[in-house]
Tab-separated table of N, CA and C in Angstrom:
chain	number	residue	atom	x	y	z
A	1	ASN	N	0.916	-0.884	0.082
A	1	ASN	CA	-0.034	0.068	-0.070
A	1	ASN	C	1.065	1.310	-0.370
A	2	SER	N	1.244	1.745	-1.279
A	2	SER	CA	1.670	3.127	-1.041
A	2	SER	C	1.422	3.838	-2.178
A	3	GLY	N	1.535	5.200	-1.919
A	3	GLY	CA	0.724	6.303	-2.524
A	3	GLY	C	1.845	6.688	-3.519
A	4	ALA	N	2.964	6.309	-4.084
A	4	ALA	CA	3.989	6.107	-4.525
A	4	ALA	C	4.542	5.358	-5.580
A	5	LEU	N	3.604	4.042	-5.609
A	5	LEU	CA	4.524	2.542	-6.274
A	5	LEU	C	4.104	3.114	-7.582
A	6	THR	N	5.338	3.441	-8.211
A	6	THR	CA	5.180	3.294	-9.660
A	6	THR	C	6.175	2.394	-10.920
A	7	THR	N	6.634	1.187	-10.621
A	7	THR	CA	7.023	0.043	-10.768
A	7	THR	C	6.868	-0.999	-9.582
A	8	LEU	N	6.660	-1.882	-10.380
A	8	LEU	CA	6.623	-3.301	-9.560
A	8	LEU	C	7.352	-4.250	-10.610
A	9	ASN	N	8.199	-5.315	-9.952
A	9	ASN	CA	8.954	-6.383	-10.651
A	9	ASN	C	8.063	-7.318	-10.150
A	10	LEU	N	7.905	-8.619	-11.142
A	10	LEU	CA	7.698	-9.852	-10.452
A	10	LEU	C	8.226	-10.930	-11.228
A	11	SER	N	8.517	-12.145	-10.504
A	11	SER	CA	8.971	-13.354	-11.302
A	11	SER	C	8.676	-14.461	-9.919
A	12	GLY	N	9.192	-15.623	-10.661
A	12	GLY	CA	8.649	-16.774	-9.971
A	12	GLY	C	7.065	-16.939	-9.906
A	13	THR	N	6.262	-17.896	-9.015
A	13	THR	CA	4.915	-18.184	-8.743
A	13	THR	C	4.398	-17.665	-7.592
A	14	GLY	N	2.880	-17.016	-8.056
A	14	GLY	CA	1.644	-16.514	-7.288
A	14	GLY	C	0.802	-17.240	-7.000
A	15	ASP	N	-0.063	-17.046	-5.647
A	15	ASP	CA	-1.192	-18.066	-5.985
A	15	ASP	C	-2.002	-17.475	-4.580
A	16	GLY	N	-3.170	-17.388	-4.728
A	16	GLY	CA	-3.748	-16.413	-3.766
A	16	GLY	C	-4.275	-15.214	-4.297
A	17	ASN	N	-5.204	-14.320	-3.731
A	17	ASN	CA	-5.391	-12.928	-3.921
A	17	ASN	C	-3.959	-12.266	-3.658
A	18	PHE	N	-3.919	-10.840	-4.471
A	18	PHE	CA	-2.675	-10.453	-4.679
A	18	PHE	C	-2.986	-9.095	-5.004
A	19	THR	N	-3.115	-7.852	-4.118
A	19	THR	CA	-3.772	-6.229	-4.540
A	19	THR	C	-2.614	-5.709	-4.587
A	20	VAL	N	-2.400	-4.554	-5.821
A	20	VAL	CA	-1.782	-3.642	-5.965
A	20	VAL	C	-2.574	-2.542	-5.609
A	21	THR	N	-2.105	-1.599	-4.376
A	21	THR	CA	-2.941	-0.603	-4.546
A	21	THR	C	-1.962	0.950	-4.141
A	22	ALA	N	-2.724	2.071	-4.838
A	22	ALA	CA	-1.706	3.296	-4.747
A	22	ALA	C	-1.835	4.056	-3.805
A	23	GLY	N	-2.411	3.184	-2.153
A	23	GLY	CA	-2.196	4.523	-1.296
A	23	GLY	C	-3.654	4.795	-0.891
A	24	ALA	N	-4.787	4.079	-1.130
A	24	ALA	CA	-6.207	4.422	-0.699
A	24	ALA	C	-6.130	5.936	-0.690
A	25	LEU	N	-5.397	7.086	-1.108
A	25	LEU	CA	-5.337	8.553	-0.981
A	25	LEU	C	-6.703	9.071	-1.596
A	26	THR	N	-7.115	10.247	-0.949
A	26	THR	CA	-8.506	11.066	-2.086
A	26	THR	C	-8.202	11.317	-3.122
A	27	THR	N	-6.784	11.609	-3.595
A	27	THR	CA	-6.447	12.373	-4.537
A	27	THR	C	-4.806	11.403	-5.056
A	28	ALA	N	-5.398	10.516	-6.170
A	28	ALA	CA	-4.115	9.628	-6.448
A	28	ALA	C	-3.050	10.452	-6.814
A	29	VAL	N	-1.688	9.988	-6.099
A	29	VAL	CA	-0.470	10.806	-6.672
A	29	VAL	C	0.263	10.131	-7.531
A	30	VAL	N	-0.041	8.858	-8.321
A	30	VAL	CA	0.000	8.649	-9.221
A	30	VAL	C	-0.369	7.776	-10.169
A	31	ASP	N	-0.841	7.635	-11.435
A	31	ASP	CA	-1.487	6.972	-12.149
A	31	ASP	C	-1.286	5.995	-13.460
A	32	THR	N	0.481	6.191	-13.800
A	32	THR	CA	0.801	4.738	-13.957
A	32	THR	C	2.015	4.082	-13.295
A	33	LEU	N	1.657	2.967	-13.816
A	33	LEU	CA	2.013	1.813	-13.278
A	33	LEU	C	3.057	0.708	-14.527
A	34	ALA	N	4.547	0.716	-13.705
A	34	ALA	CA	5.201	0.022	-14.892
A	34	ALA	C	5.158	-1.540	-14.157
A	35	LEU	N	4.608	-2.498	-14.885
A	35	LEU	CA	4.325	-3.561	-14.329
A	35	LEU	C	5.215	-5.090	-14.952
A	36	ASN	N	6.492	-5.217	-14.781
A	36	ASN	CA	7.603	-5.900	-15.306
A	36	ASN	C	7.374	-7.408	-14.872
A	37	LEU	N	7.422	-8.279	-15.679
A	37	LEU	CA	7.541	-9.581	-15.396
A	37	LEU	C	8.413	-10.404	-16.136
A	38	SER	N	8.729	-11.308	-15.664
A	38	SER	CA	10.079	-12.380	-15.796
A	38	SER	C	9.702	-13.677	-15.262
A	39	GLY	N	8.841	-14.637	-16.140
A	39	GLY	CA	8.967	-15.993	-15.886
A	39	GLY	C	8.029	-16.088	-14.549
A	40	PHE	N	6.575	-15.029	-14.334
A	40	PHE	CA	5.955	-15.136	-13.689
A	40	PHE	C	5.113	-16.017	-13.839
A	41	THR	N	3.971	-16.417	-12.809
A	41	THR	CA	3.106	-17.129	-13.332
A	41	THR	C	2.331	-16.844	-11.931
A	42	HIS	N	1.053	-16.274	-12.061
A	42	HIS	CA	-0.080	-16.394	-10.923
A	42	HIS	C	-1.422	-17.289	-11.229
A	43	THR	N	-1.398	-18.013	-10.383
A	43	THR	CA	-3.107	-18.784	-10.542
A	43	THR	C	-3.449	-18.622	-9.221
A	44	GLY	N	-4.773	-19.220	-9.468
A	44	GLY	CA	-5.606	-19.092	-7.720
A	44	GLY	C	-6.679	-17.962	-8.192
A	45	ASN	N	-6.680	-17.330	-7.035
A	45	ASN	CA	-7.276	-15.990	-6.879
A	45	ASN	C	-6.940	-14.736	-7.568
A	46	ALA	N	-7.797	-13.732	-7.590
A	46	ALA	CA	-7.485	-13.037	-7.883
A	46	ALA	C	-6.039	-11.805	-7.939
A	47	MET	N	-5.997	-11.438	-9.055
A	47	MET	CA	-4.874	-10.402	-9.023
A	47	MET	C	-5.390	-8.959	-9.338
A	48	THR	N	-5.586	-7.573	-8.255
A	48	THR	CA	-5.685	-6.415	-8.123
A	48	THR	C	-5.366	-5.568	-8.434
A	49	ILE	N	-5.318	-4.758	-9.543
A	49	ILE	CA	-4.216	-3.653	-9.712
A	49	ILE	C	-5.036	-2.568	-9.209
A	50	ASP	N	-5.062	-1.632	-8.265
A	50	ASP	CA	-5.480	-0.517	-7.702
A	50	ASP	C	-6.326	0.354	-8.696
A	51	THR	N	-7.918	1.042	-9.113
A	51	THR	CA	-8.209	1.908	-9.991
A	51	THR	C	-7.890	2.727	-10.266
A	52	ASP	N	-6.630	3.246	-8.914
A	52	ASP	CA	-5.946	4.943	-9.332
A	52	ASP	C	-5.529	4.863	-10.845
A	53	TYR	N	-4.501	3.697	-11.115
A	53	TYR	CA	-3.689	3.349	-12.552
A	53	TYR	C	-4.525	3.238	-13.426
A	54	THR	N	-4.458	3.812	-14.142
A	54	THR	CA	-5.087	4.775	-15.629
A	54	THR	C	-4.148	3.759	-16.702
A	55	THR	N	-2.886	4.270	-16.564
A	55	THR	CA	-2.034	3.191	-17.479
A	55	THR	C	-1.158	2.605	-16.878
A	56	ILE	N	-0.992	1.092	-17.892
A	56	ILE	CA	-0.773	0.313	-16.937
A	56	ILE	C	0.872	-0.238	-18.328
A	57	ASN	N	2.045	-0.073	-18.018
A	57	ASN	CA	3.150	-0.103	-19.099
A	57	ASN	C	3.942	-1.827	-18.940
A	58	LEU	N	3.215	-2.525	-19.328
A	58	LEU	CA	3.167	-4.143	-19.010
A	58	LEU	C	4.679	-4.443	-19.773
A	59	ASP	N	6.134	-5.158	-19.524
A	59	ASP	CA	7.147	-5.293	-19.818
A	59	ASP	C	7.357	-6.823	-19.313
A	60	SER	N	7.098	-8.101	-20.460
A	60	SER	CA	7.781	-8.971	-19.865
A	60	SER	C	8.875	-9.865	-20.888
A	61	SER	N	9.668	-10.073	-20.249
A	61	SER	CA	10.977	-9.941	-21.062
A	61	SER	C	11.538	-11.073	-20.030
A	62	GLY	N	12.430	-11.749	-20.697
A	62	GLY	CA	13.169	-13.022	-20.126
A	62	GLY	C	12.668	-14.889	-20.741
A	63	THR	N	11.615	-14.709	-19.796
A	63	THR	CA	10.925	-16.331	-19.849
A	63	THR	C	9.220	-15.689	-20.048
A	64	ALA	N	8.541	-16.361	-20.365
A	64	ALA	CA	6.936	-15.736	-20.416
A	64	ALA	C	6.004	-15.916	-19.177
A	65	SER	N	5.305	-14.907	-19.206
A	65	SER	CA	4.817	-14.917	-17.708
A	65	SER	C	2.709	-15.281	-18.138
A	66	THR	N	2.501	-15.424	-17.476
A	66	THR	CA	0.858	-15.944	-17.240
A	66	THR	C	0.284	-15.630	-15.577
A	67	ILE	N	-0.512	-14.488	-16.167
A	67	ILE	CA	-1.575	-14.153	-14.671
A	67	ILE	C	-2.999	-14.614	-15.162
A	68	SER	N	-3.409	-15.405	-14.111
A	68	SER	CA	-5.279	-15.839	-14.701
A	68	SER	C	-5.801	-14.741	-13.464
A	69	GLU	N	-6.731	-14.856	-13.663
A	69	GLU	CA	-7.701	-14.099	-12.910
A	69	GLU	C	-6.872	-12.676	-12.537
A	70	ILE	N	-7.276	-11.373	-13.231
A	70	ILE	CA	-6.305	-10.109	-13.450
A	70	ILE	C	-7.351	-9.238	-13.687
A	71	SER	N	-7.415	-8.296	-12.546
A	71	SER	CA	-8.287	-6.649	-12.671
A	71	SER	C	-7.509	-5.624	-12.530
A	72	ILE	N	-7.620	-4.991	-13.870
A	72	ILE	CA	-7.097	-3.963	-13.842
A	72	ILE	C	-8.335	-2.958	-14.658
A	73	ALA	N	-9.184	-2.591	-13.511
A	73	ALA	CA	-10.514	-2.159	-14.128
A	73	ALA	C	-10.517	-0.555	-14.041
A	74	GLY	N	-9.579	-0.147	-13.825
A	74	GLY	CA	-9.444	1.578	-13.731
A	74	GLY	C	-8.290	1.861	-14.747
A	75	ALA	N	-7.750	0.749	-15.614
A	75	ALA	CA	-6.784	1.134	-16.211
A	75	ALA	C	-7.559	1.559	-17.837
A	76	THR	N	-7.302	2.485	-18.718
A	76	THR	CA	-7.956	2.891	-19.973
A	76	THR	C	-6.818	2.395	-21.105
A	77	THR	N	-5.104	2.383	-20.389
A	77	THR	CA	-4.357	1.959	-21.451
A	77	THR	C	-3.466	0.996	-20.883
A	78	LEU	N	-3.152	0.373	-22.027
A	78	LEU	CA	-2.257	-0.855	-21.387
A	78	LEU	C	-1.204	-1.169	-22.786
A	79	ASN	N	-0.295	-0.611	-22.454
A	79	ASN	CA	0.803	-1.233	-23.360
A	79	ASN	C	1.967	-2.072	-22.906
A	80	VAL	N	2.358	-3.223	-24.138
A	80	VAL	CA	2.766	-4.043	-23.807
A	80	VAL	C	3.970	-4.367	-24.910
A	81	THR	N	5.360	-4.437	-23.648
A	81	THR	CA	6.573	-4.287	-24.523
A	81	THR	C	7.357	-5.660	-24.155
A	82	GLY	N	8.581	-6.308	-24.487
A	82	GLY	CA	9.589	-7.046	-23.941
A	82	GLY	C	9.828	-8.223	-24.948
A	83	ASP	N	10.513	-9.183	-24.469
A	83	ASP	CA	10.683	-10.359	-25.557
A	83	ASP	C	10.428	-11.406	-25.019
A	84	ALA	N	9.280	-11.564	-24.311
A	84	ALA	CA	8.457	-13.021	-23.666
A	84	ALA	C	6.879	-12.840	-23.740
A	85	LYS	N	6.383	-13.902	-23.930
A	85	LYS	CA	5.031	-13.791	-23.833
A	85	LYS	C	4.377	-13.366	-23.083
A	86	ALA	N	3.239	-12.644	-22.473
A	86	ALA	CA	2.883	-12.727	-21.849
A	86	ALA	C	0.851	-13.102	-21.943
A	87	THR	N	0.624	-13.811	-20.786
A	87	THR	CA	-1.061	-14.329	-20.857
A	87	THR	C	-1.879	-13.656	-19.884
A	88	PHE	N	-2.574	-12.856	-20.196
A	88	PHE	CA	-3.842	-12.687	-18.894
A	88	PHE	C	-5.061	-13.518	-19.271
A	89	THR	N	-5.499	-14.062	-18.484
A	89	THR	CA	-7.009	-14.675	-18.285
A	89	THR	C	-7.618	-14.315	-17.322
A	90	ALA	N	-9.156	-14.779	-17.603
A	90	ALA	CA	-10.034	-14.456	-16.707
A	90	ALA	C	-9.712	-13.129	-16.697
A	91	SER	N	-9.477	-11.975	-17.737
A	91	SER	CA	-9.346	-11.060	-17.161
A	91	SER	C	-10.391	-9.564	-16.869
A	92	THR	N	-10.606	-8.811	-15.887
A	92	THR	CA	-11.081	-7.756	-15.741
A	92	THR	C	-10.678	-6.569	-16.585
A	93	VAL	N	-11.395	-6.212	-17.276
A	93	VAL	CA	-10.796	-4.558	-18.016
A	93	VAL	C	-12.128	-3.728	-18.560
A	94	THR	N	-12.534	-3.237	-17.723
A	94	THR	CA	-13.915	-2.418	-17.657
A	94	THR	C	-13.411	-1.482	-18.381
A	95	ALA	N	-12.574	-0.621	-17.880
A	95	ALA	CA	-12.396	0.653	-18.425
A	95	ALA	C	-11.728	0.738	-19.635
A	96	LEU	N	-10.780	-0.631	-20.224
A	96	LEU	CA	-9.678	-0.380	-20.756
A	96	LEU	C	-10.750	0.249	-22.406
A	97	LYS	N	-9.690	1.058	-22.807
A	97	LYS	CA	-9.894	1.767	-24.051
A	97	LYS	C	-9.070	1.329	-25.311
A	98	THR	N	-7.481	1.386	-24.778
A	98	THR	CA	-6.873	1.094	-25.918
A	98	THR	C	-5.367	0.055	-25.137
A	99	VAL	N	-5.406	-0.813	-26.402
A	99	VAL	CA	-4.201	-1.774	-25.932
A	99	VAL	C	-3.335	-1.724	-27.114
A	100	THR	N	-1.671	-1.208	-26.878
A	100	THR	CA	-0.965	-1.658	-27.595
A	100	THR	C	0.379	-2.539	-27.511
A	101	VAL	N	0.450	-3.214	-28.583
A	101	VAL	CA	1.752	-4.752	-28.153
A	101	VAL	C	2.661	-4.034	-29.170
A	102	THR	N	3.794	-4.247	-28.486
A	102	THR	CA	5.165	-3.793	-29.046
A	102	THR	C	5.976	-5.132	-28.741
A	103	ASN	N	5.314	-6.374	-28.162
A	103	ASN	CA	6.239	-7.426	-27.491
A	103	ASN	C	6.522	-8.014	-28.829
A	104	THR	N	7.895	-8.731	-28.779
A	104	THR	CA	8.627	-9.301	-29.898
A	104	THR	C	7.798	-11.157	-29.906
A	105	ALA	N	7.293	-11.332	-28.697
A	105	ALA	CA	6.953	-12.451	-28.850
A	105	ALA	C	5.375	-13.047	-28.281
A	106	GLY	N	4.858	-11.651	-28.427
A	106	GLY	CA	3.140	-11.995	-28.156
A	106	GLY	C	2.618	-11.943	-26.807
A	107	PHE	N	1.121	-11.642	-26.810
A	107	PHE	CA	0.216	-11.088	-25.838
A	107	PHE	C	-0.981	-11.765	-25.954
A	108	GLN	N	-1.520	-12.169	-24.890
A	108	GLN	CA	-2.529	-13.175	-25.060
A	108	GLN	C	-3.574	-12.334	-24.323
A	109	MET	N	-4.676	-12.218	-24.148
A	109	MET	CA	-5.795	-11.674	-23.307
A	109	MET	C	-7.189	-11.828	-24.122
A	110	ASP	N	-7.937	-12.172	-22.718
A	110	ASP	CA	-9.091	-12.105	-23.093
A	110	ASP	C	-10.108	-11.442	-22.132
A	111	ASN	N	-11.658	-11.430	-22.945
A	111	ASN	CA	-12.146	-10.271	-22.030
A	111	ASN	C	-12.195	-8.788	-22.935
A	112	ILE	N	-11.703	-8.767	-23.797
A	112	ILE	CA	-11.628	-7.597	-24.420
A	112	ILE	C	-13.067	-6.895	-24.646
A	113	SER	N	-13.366	-5.607	-24.128
A	113	SER	CA	-14.649	-5.031	-24.386
A	113	SER	C	-14.932	-4.863	-25.750
A	114	ALA	N	-16.137	-4.413	-25.853
A	114	ALA	CA	-16.654	-3.870	-27.145
A	114	ALA	C	-15.799	-2.945	-27.418
A	115	THR	N	-15.056	-1.876	-26.648
A	115	THR	CA	-14.822	-0.732	-27.168
A	115	THR	C	-13.451	0.055	-26.592
A	116	THR	N	-12.899	-1.538	-26.879
A	116	THR	CA	-11.716	-1.217	-26.725
A	116	THR	C	-10.213	-1.457	-27.901
A	117	THR	N	-9.741	-0.287	-28.417
A	117	THR	CA	-9.023	-0.693	-29.184
A	117	THR	C	-7.458	-1.410	-29.332
A	118	PHE	N	-7.361	-2.816	-30.414
A	118	PHE	CA	-6.419	-3.281	-29.921
A	118	PHE	C	-4.806	-3.409	-31.016
A	119	THR	N	-3.967	-2.945	-30.620
A	119	THR	CA	-3.118	-3.260	-31.972
A	119	THR	C	-1.933	-3.998	-31.188
A	120	GLY	N	-1.749	-4.964	-32.222
A	120	GLY	CA	-0.932	-6.074	-31.779
A	120	GLY	C	0.659	-5.692	-32.415
A	121	GLY	N	1.220	-6.817	-31.785
A	121	GLY	CA	3.261	-6.688	-32.221
A	121	GLY	C	3.333	-7.992	-33.360
A	122	ALA	N	4.519	-7.987	-33.440
A	122	ALA	CA	5.118	-8.412	-34.362
A	122	ALA	C	5.051	-9.991	-33.601
A	123	GLY	N	4.846	-10.439	-32.610
A	123	GLY	CA	4.684	-11.543	-31.973
A	123	GLY	C	3.147	-12.303	-32.025
A	124	ALA	N	2.852	-13.947	-31.550
A	124	ALA	CA	1.850	-14.334	-31.701
A	124	ALA	C	1.012	-13.910	-30.633
A	125	ASP	N	-0.079	-12.760	-30.812
A	125	ASP	CA	-0.454	-12.103	-29.952
A	125	ASP	C	-2.101	-12.870	-30.379
A	126	GLY	N	-3.269	-13.011	-29.289
A	126	GLY	CA	-4.197	-13.454	-29.063
A	126	GLY	C	-5.321	-12.734	-28.084
A	127	VAL	N	-6.678	-12.447	-28.817
A	127	VAL	CA	-7.361	-11.819	-28.173
A	127	VAL	C	-8.935	-12.605	-28.231
A	128	THR	N	-9.472	-12.350	-27.229
A	128	THR	CA	-11.346	-13.014	-27.149
A	128	THR	C	-11.712	-11.643	-26.971
A	129	LEU	N	-12.997	-11.512	-27.834
A	129	LEU	CA	-13.449	-10.088	-28.095
A	129	LEU	C	-14.906	-10.552	-27.499
A	130	ALA	N	-15.819	-9.308	-26.587
A	130	ALA	CA	-16.869	-9.185	-26.153
A	130	ALA	C	-17.635	-9.054	-27.833
A	131	ASN	N	-18.925	-9.157	-27.429
A	131	ASN	CA	-20.014	-9.174	-28.294
A	131	ASN	C	-19.926	-7.887	-28.794
A	132	ALA	N	-20.162	-7.937	-30.072
A	132	ALA	CA	-20.559	-6.280	-30.705
A	132	ALA	C	-19.723	-5.417	-30.436
A	133	THR	N	-18.228	-6.117	-30.893
A	133	THR	CA	-17.356	-4.871	-31.156
A	133	THR	C	-17.092	-3.896	-31.632
A	134	GLU	N	-17.009	-2.774	-31.368
A	134	GLU	CA	-17.219	-1.331	-31.966
A	134	GLU	C	-15.392	-0.408	-32.422
A	135	THR	N	-14.902	-1.482	-32.413
A	135	THR	CA	-13.367	-0.728	-32.345
A	135	THR	C	-12.586	-1.311	-33.130
A	136	THR	N	-11.960	-1.040	-33.816
A	136	THR	CA	-10.290	-1.858	-34.437
A	136	THR	C	-9.307	-2.763	-34.032
A	137	ILE	N	-9.962	-3.882	-34.261
A	137	ILE	CA	-8.307	-4.382	-33.726
A	137	ILE	C	-7.588	-4.978	-34.847
A	138	ALA	N	-6.578	-4.682	-34.719
A	138	ALA	CA	-5.292	-4.811	-35.772
A	138	ALA	C	-4.388	-6.071	-34.794
A	139	MET	N	-4.254	-6.659	-35.770
A	139	MET	CA	-3.514	-8.452	-34.603
A	139	MET	C	-2.047	-8.023	-34.684
A	140	GLY	N	-1.065	-7.507	-36.036
A	140	GLY	CA	-0.002	-6.823	-36.429
A	140	GLY	C	0.496	-7.950	-37.375
A	141	ALA	N	1.781	-8.154	-37.092
A	141	ALA	CA	2.572	-9.679	-37.567
A	141	ALA	C	2.527	-10.644	-36.947
A	142	GLY	N	2.874	-11.662	-36.931
A	142	GLY	CA	2.808	-13.096	-36.110
A	142	GLY	C	1.577	-13.636	-36.293
A	143	ASP	N	1.832	-15.094	-35.822
A	143	ASP	CA	0.431	-16.064	-36.126
A	143	ASP	C	-0.367	-15.489	-35.231
A	144	ASP	N	-1.220	-14.864	-35.268
A	144	ASP	CA	-2.500	-14.606	-34.104
A	144	ASP	C	-3.853	-15.315	-34.015
A	145	THR	N	-4.338	-14.747	-33.046
A	145	THR	CA	-5.468	-16.060	-32.612
A	145	THR	C	-6.685	-14.474	-32.291
A	146	VAL	N	-7.591	-14.752	-32.831
A	146	VAL	CA	-8.980	-14.072	-32.687
A	146	VAL	C	-9.976	-14.767	-32.500
A	147	VAL	N	-10.990	-14.571	-31.252
A	147	VAL	CA	-11.957	-15.488	-30.590
A	147	VAL	C	-13.303	-14.432	-30.480
A	148	TYR	N	-13.832	-14.504	-31.591
A	148	TYR	CA	-15.267	-13.506	-31.489
A	148	TYR	C	-16.133	-13.800	-30.294
A	149	GLY	N	-16.589	-12.999	-29.551
A	149	GLY	CA	-17.447	-13.630	-28.571
A	149	GLY	C	-19.150	-13.110	-29.458
A	150	GLY	N	-18.772	-12.507	-30.415
A	150	GLY	CA	-20.598	-12.451	-31.202
A	150	GLY	C	-20.385	-11.528	-32.461
A	151	ALA	N	-20.812	-11.124	-33.062
A	151	ALA	CA	-21.052	-10.222	-34.235
A	151	ALA	C	-20.319	-8.843	-33.706
A	152	THR	N	-19.909	-8.190	-34.721
A	152	THR	CA	-19.466	-6.959	-34.696
A	152	THR	C	-20.631	-5.612	-34.909
A	153	SER	N	-20.639	-4.609	-33.596
A	153	SER	CA	-21.715	-3.945	-33.607
A	153	SER	C	-21.933	-3.209	-35.024
A	154	THR	N	-23.690	-3.189	-35.255
A	154	THR	CA	-24.196	-2.665	-36.053
A	154	THR	C	-24.983	-1.200	-36.449
A	155	THR	N	-24.162	-0.573	-35.012
A	155	THR	CA	-24.445	0.781	-34.794
A	155	THR	C	-23.560	1.728	-35.689
A	156	ALA	N	-24.574	2.622	-36.336
A	156	ALA	CA	-23.642	3.478	-37.556
A	156	ALA	C	-22.524	4.326	-36.470
A	157	GLY	N	-21.732	4.160	-37.369
A	157	GLY	CA	-20.460	4.945	-36.433
A	157	GLY	C	-19.808	4.202	-35.989
A	158	LYS	N	-20.114	3.091	-35.126
A	158	LYS	CA	-19.767	2.528	-34.300
A	158	LYS	C	-19.084	1.133	-34.701
A	159	VAL	N	-18.907	1.004	-36.246
A	159	VAL	CA	-18.724	-0.818	-36.673
A	159	VAL	C	-17.610	-1.435	-36.646
A	160	GLY	N	-17.116	-2.533	-35.735
A	160	GLY	CA	-16.100	-2.884	-35.690
A	160	GLY	C	-15.655	-3.519	-36.691
A	161	ALA	N	-13.908	-4.006	-36.585
A	161	ALA	CA	-13.608	-4.674	-37.852
A	161	ALA	C	-12.059	-5.364	-37.017
A	162	VAL	N	-11.653	-6.326	-37.751
A	162	VAL	CA	-10.859	-6.995	-37.196
A	162	VAL	C	-9.592	-7.510	-38.383
A	163	SER	N	-8.315	-6.850	-38.323
A	163	SER	CA	-7.234	-7.229	-39.397
A	163	SER	C	-6.896	-8.088	-38.910
A	164	GLY	N	-6.373	-9.005	-39.492
A	164	GLY	CA	-5.304	-10.522	-39.097
A	164	GLY	C	-3.776	-9.755	-39.242
A	165	GLY	N	-3.406	-9.019	-40.257
A	165	GLY	CA	-2.064	-8.530	-40.653
A	165	GLY	C	-1.353	-9.684	-41.114
A	166	ASP	N	0.006	-9.626	-41.514
A	166	ASP	CA	1.058	-11.101	-41.496
A	166	ASP	C	1.213	-11.656	-40.808
A	167	GLY	N	1.236	-12.880	-41.482
A	167	GLY	CA	1.451	-14.675	-40.746
A	167	GLY	C	-0.314	-15.420	-40.607
A	168	LYS	N	0.237	-16.515	-40.478
A	168	LYS	CA	-1.097	-17.350	-40.309
A	168	LYS	C	-2.146	-17.036	-38.941
A	169	ASP	N	-2.917	-16.579	-39.440
A	169	ASP	CA	-3.863	-16.186	-38.815
A	169	ASP	C	-5.009	-16.743	-38.447
A	170	THR	N	-5.569	-16.800	-37.140
A	170	THR	CA	-6.845	-17.678	-36.790
A	170	THR	C	-8.136	-17.231	-36.457
A	171	ILE	N	-8.904	-17.201	-36.943
A	171	ILE	CA	-10.261	-15.992	-36.351
A	171	ILE	C	-11.478	-16.916	-36.184
A	172	THR	N	-11.840	-17.161	-34.986
A	172	THR	CA	-13.090	-17.878	-34.969
A	172	THR	C	-14.240	-17.452	-34.203
């Protein structure tokens, strides 16, 4: 619990509830978190990042990392870098508007909301989309996977689109 936490480095194995708070201050001191993963696996209960963090800069380097049941409910921006695959499962990302991936090994995430724009990188990225996607999903290079939650939106001005990019892509 720190009002000044800007960087969190994780490796190894975690299990159970894990919460990162920005100090429960009336007015947040920081709104950006650098989350650096290297061979980190979190299973079991939720890993929750405080809603005061609106930007998450995720770096997955060295060895692939997986976080199951992650909540970054306050984040509007997620930037993914590094050279090792990162995987988020059972994601809660209700405020997320933009995901930008430059990670060379790929990024996997489920529960992409209908209003989130996703720009993939050179690695093997994967997303599971919500029903009625309203934005652009550009997977980038690499052998990517897109799983539709349902048809894209048909609302004028909010019609979503998916672009597979270079590589052998799978869209289901």
